CSV table of C-alpha atoms in Angstrom, one decimal:
chain,number,residue,atom,x,y,z
F,1283,MET,CA,0.0,0.0,0.0
F,1284,SER,CA,2.8,2.5,0.9
F,1285,GLY,CA,4.3,1.9,-2.6
F,1286,ILE,CA,1.1,2.9,-4.3
F,1287,LEU,CA,0.8,6.0,-2.0
F,1288,GLY,CA,4.4,6.9,-2.8
F,1289,ARG,CA,3.8,6.7,-6.6
F,1290,MET,CA,0.6,8.8,-6.2
F,1291,ARG,CA,2.5,11.4,-4.3
F,1292,GLU,CA,5.1,11.4,-7.1
F,1293,ILE,CA,2.3,12.0,-9.7
F,1294,GLU,CA,0.8,14.8,-7.5
F,1295,GLN,CA,4.3,16.4,-7.2
F,1296,LEU,CA,4.4,16.4,-11.0
F,1297,VAL,CA,1.1,18.2,-11.2
F,1298,SER,CA,2.2,20.7,-8.6
F,1299,LEU,CA,5.3,21.6,-10.6
F,1300,ASP,CA,5.4,25.4,-11.1
F,1301,THR,CA,3.9,25.7,-14.6
F,1302,GLU,CA,5.6,29.1,-15.0
F,1303,GLY,CA,9.0,27.5,-14.9
F,1304,ALA,CA,7.9,24.1,-16.4
F,1305,THR,CA,9.6,23.1,-19.6
F,1306,PRO,CA,9.4,19.8,-21.6
F,1307,GLU,CA,12.8,19.0,-20.1
F,1308,SER,CA,11.7,19.5,-16.5
F,1309,ILE,CA,8.4,17.6,-17.1
F,1310,CYS,CA,10.2,14.7,-18.7
F,1311,THR,CA,12.9,14.6,-16.0
F,1312,ARG,CA,10.2,14.3,-13.4
F,1313,VAL,CA,8.4,11.6,-15.4
F,1314,ALA,CA,11.7,9.7,-15.7
F,1315,LYS,CA,12.1,9.7,-11.9
F,1316,ILE,CA,8.6,8.4,-11.4
F,1317,PHE,CA,9.3,5.4,-13.7
F,1318,ARG,CA,12.9,5.0,-12.6
F,1319,VAL,CA,14.3,5.4,-16.2
F,1320,SER,CA,16.8,7.8,-17.6
F,1321,ALA,CA,15.6,11.1,-18.9
F,1322,THR,CA,16.6,10.0,-22.5
F,1323,GLU,CA,14.0,7.1,-22.1
F,1324,VAL,CA,11.1,9.6,-21.9
F,1325,ALA,CA,9.6,11.2,-25.0
F,1326,LEU,CA,7.0,14.0,-25.2
F,1327,LEU,CA,5.3,14.7,-28.5
F,1328,GLU,CA,2.9,17.5,-29.5
F,1329,LEU,CA,0.2,17.2,-32.1
F,1330,SER,CA,0.1,20.0,-34.6
F,1331,GLY,CA,-2.3,19.5,-37.5
F,1332,SER,CA,-1.7,16.0,-38.7
F,1333,MET,CA,1.8,15.7,-37.4
F,1334,LEU,CA,3.4,14.7,-34.1
F,1335,SER,CA,6.5,16.7,-33.3
F,1336,PHE,CA,9.0,15.9,-30.5
F,1337,LEU,CA,9.2,18.5,-27.7
F,1338,TYR,CA,11.6,16.2,-25.8
F,1339,PRO,CA,14.3,14.9,-26.1
F,1340,ALA,CA,15.7,18.1,-27.6
F,1341,GLU,CA,17.8,16.1,-30.0
F,1342,LEU,CA,14.7,14.8,-31.7
F,1343,ARG,CA,13.1,18.2,-32.2
F,1344,THR,CA,14.9,18.5,-35.5
F,1345,ALA,CA,14.8,14.8,-36.5
F,1346,GLY,CA,11.5,15.1,-38.2
F,1347,ALA,CA,7.8,14.7,-37.4
F,1348,ILE,CA,5.5,11.7,-37.4
F,1349,PRO,CA,2.4,11.8,-39.6
F,1350,LEU,CA,-0.7,10.7,-37.8
F,1351,SER,CA,-1.5,8.4,-40.7
F,1352,SER,CA,1.7,6.4,-40.2
F,1353,SER,CA,2.1,3.0,-38.5
F,1354,ALA,CA,4.3,4.5,-35.7
F,1355,VAL,CA,3.2,3.7,-32.2
F,1356,ALA,CA,3.0,7.4,-31.2
F,1357,ALA,CA,0.7,8.0,-34.2
F,1358,ARG,CA,-1.5,5.0,-33.3
F,1359,THR,CA,-1.7,6.2,-29.7
F,1360,ALA,CA,-2.9,9.6,-30.9
F,1361,ARG,CA,-5.4,8.2,-33.4
F,1362,THR,CA,-6.9,5.6,-31.0
F,1363,LYS,CA,-6.6,7.7,-27.8
F,1364,GLU,CA,-5.6,4.5,-26.1
F,1365,ALA,CA,-2.5,3.8,-23.9
F,1366,GLU,CA,-0.4,0.8,-25.0
F,1367,LEU,CA,2.4,-1.3,-23.4
F,1368,PHE,CA,5.1,-3.3,-25.3
F,1369,ASN,CA,7.6,-5.4,-23.4
F,1370,GLY,CA,8.9,-6.9,-26.7
F,1371,PHE,CA,9.2,-3.6,-28.5
F,1372,THR,CA,11.9,-4.7,-31.0
F,1373,GLU,CA,9.2,-7.0,-32.5
F,1374,VAL,CA,6.8,-4.1,-33.1
F,1375,LYS,CA,6.8,-2.3,-36.4
F,1376,HIS,CA,8.0,1.3,-35.5
F,1377,PHE,CA,10.0,4.2,-36.8
F,1378,SER,CA,13.5,3.1,-35.8
F,1379,ILE,CA,15.0,6.2,-37.4
F,1380,PHE,CA,14.4,8.2,-34.2
F,1381,GLU,CA,16.5,5.6,-32.3
F,1382,LEU,CA,19.5,6.4,-34.5
F,1383,VAL,CA,19.7,10.0,-33.1
F,1384,LYS,CA,22.4,10.2,-30.4
F,1385,LEU,CA,20.8,11.5,-27.2
F,1386,GLY,CA,22.9,13.3,-24.6
F,1387,ASP,CA,26.4,12.4,-23.6
F,1388,THR,CA,25.7,8.8,-22.8
F,1389,GLY,CA,28.1,7.4,-25.3
F,1390,LEU,CA,25.9,4.3,-25.5
F,1391,ASP,CA,25.1,4.2,-29.2
F,1392,ASP,CA,24.0,0.6,-29.1
F,1393,GLN,CA,21.0,1.4,-26.9
F,1394,VAL,CA,17.7,0.5,-28.6
F,1395,ILE,CA,14.1,0.6,-27.2
F,1396,GLN,CA,13.4,-2.8,-25.8
F,1397,LYS,CA,10.2,-1.9,-23.8
F,1398,LEU,CA,7.8,0.9,-24.3
F,1399,MET,CA,4.6,2.5,-22.9
F,1400,SER,CA,2.7,5.1,-24.8
F,1401,ALA,CA,-0.2,7.2,-23.6
F,1402,PRO,CA,-2.2,10.0,-25.2
F,1403,ILE,CA,-2.2,13.5,-23.8
F,1404,LEU,CA,-5.8,14.8,-24.1
F,1405,PHE,CA,-7.4,18.2,-23.9
F,1406,ARG,CA,-10.4,18.5,-21.5
F,1407,ASN,CA,-12.7,18.1,-24.6
F,1408,GLY,CA,-11.1,14.7,-25.3
F,1409,GLN,CA,-9.1,15.9,-28.3
F,1410,VAL,CA,-5.5,14.7,-28.6
F,1411,ASP,CA,-2.8,17.3,-27.6
F,1412,GLY,CA,0.1,14.9,-27.8
F,1413,VAL,CA,1.7,11.7,-26.7
F,1414,ILE,CA,4.0,10.7,-23.8
F,1415,GLN,CA,6.2,7.6,-24.0
F,1416,VAL,CA,8.4,5.9,-21.5
F,1417,SER,CA,10.9,3.3,-22.6
F,1418,ARG,CA,13.6,1.0,-21.3
F,1419,LYS,CA,16.6,1.0,-23.6
F,1420,ALA,CA,19.4,-1.5,-23.8
F,1421,PRO,CA,21.6,-3.3,-26.3
F,1422,ARG,CA,19.5,-6.5,-25.8
F,1423,PRO,CA,16.1,-7.4,-24.1
F,1424,ALA,CA,17.7,-9.1,-21.0
F,1425,ALA,CA,19.6,-6.0,-20.2
F,1426,ALA,CA,16.6,-3.6,-20.3
F,1427,GLY,CA,15.3,-4.1,-16.8
F,1428,PRO,CA,11.9,-5.2,-15.6
F,1429,ASP,CA,8.9,-5.5,-17.8
F,1430,PHE,CA,6.4,-2.6,-17.6
F,1431,THR,CA,3.2,-3.7,-15.8
F,1432,PRO,CA,-0.5,-2.9,-16.3
F,1433,ASP,CA,-0.1,-0.8,-13.1
F,1434,ASP,CA,2.7,1.1,-14.8
F,1435,LEU,CA,0.5,1.8,-17.8
F,1436,ARG,CA,-2.3,3.1,-15.5
F,1437,LYS,CA,0.3,5.3,-13.8
F,1438,LEU,CA,1.4,6.7,-17.2
F,1439,GLU,CA,-2.2,7.5,-18.1
F,1440,SER,CA,-2.5,9.5,-14.9
F,1441,VAL,CA,0.8,11.2,-15.6
F,1442,ALA,CA,-0.4,12.0,-19.2
F,1443,ARG,CA,-3.5,13.7,-17.7
F,1444,SER,CA,-1.3,15.8,-15.4
F,1445,VAL,CA,1.1,16.7,-18.3
F,1446,GLY,CA,-1.9,17.7,-20.4
F,1447,LYS,CA,-3.1,20.1,-17.7
F,1448,MET,CA,0.5,21.5,-17.4
F,1449,MET,CA,0.9,22.0,-21.1
F,1450,HIS,CA,-2.5,23.8,-21.3
F,1451,LYS,CA,-1.4,26.1,-18.4
F,1452,ILE,CA,2.0,26.7,-20.0
F,1453,ARG,CA,0.3,27.7,-23.3
F,1454,ALA,CA,-2.2,29.9,-21.6
F,1455,ALA,CA,0.5,31.7,-19.7
F,1456,GLY,CA,2.5,32.1,-22.9
F,1457,GLN,CA,-0.5,33.6,-24.7
F,1458,ALA,CA,-1.3,35.9,-21.8
F,1459,SER,CA,2.3,37.3,-21.7
F,1460,SER,CA,2.5,37.7,-25.5
F,1461,GLY,CA,-0.9,39.2,-26.0
């Protein structure tokens, strides 16, 4: 029971982040701590028109966008508005081009996504705002750590709701200061 309460507190702390200073980096760093993964194992994508663009990691901002019509997991998450979990991700058809981009100073170029969770970020009206993904990377499946569980996926859905509220507040604050 105390483990569940601790995780709920972590999610509440994410929500209570000061939105004025919140950035995609600070949000994803907090999410990485909640799921006990490295910051480069969290991705935050924003839907703009019919394309998903990376907000985080920064290195992927210029790597291209993902069309909603594609077979990419992030696109499917946005289209179906359903969270998904893959503990055998290397067997799933996905856009591996993004895995080829070197992230940070890890020096671990042989790291590929072995396990992945993906959840939609929704506006209050139910429309998709973006997608958040948490992965476990390693050179091979056995080195990737524990499988994600259905409880982890529910936690990611809760985190996605919190991130959605924060993104809305950040945009509103940006519009208020520019207008």
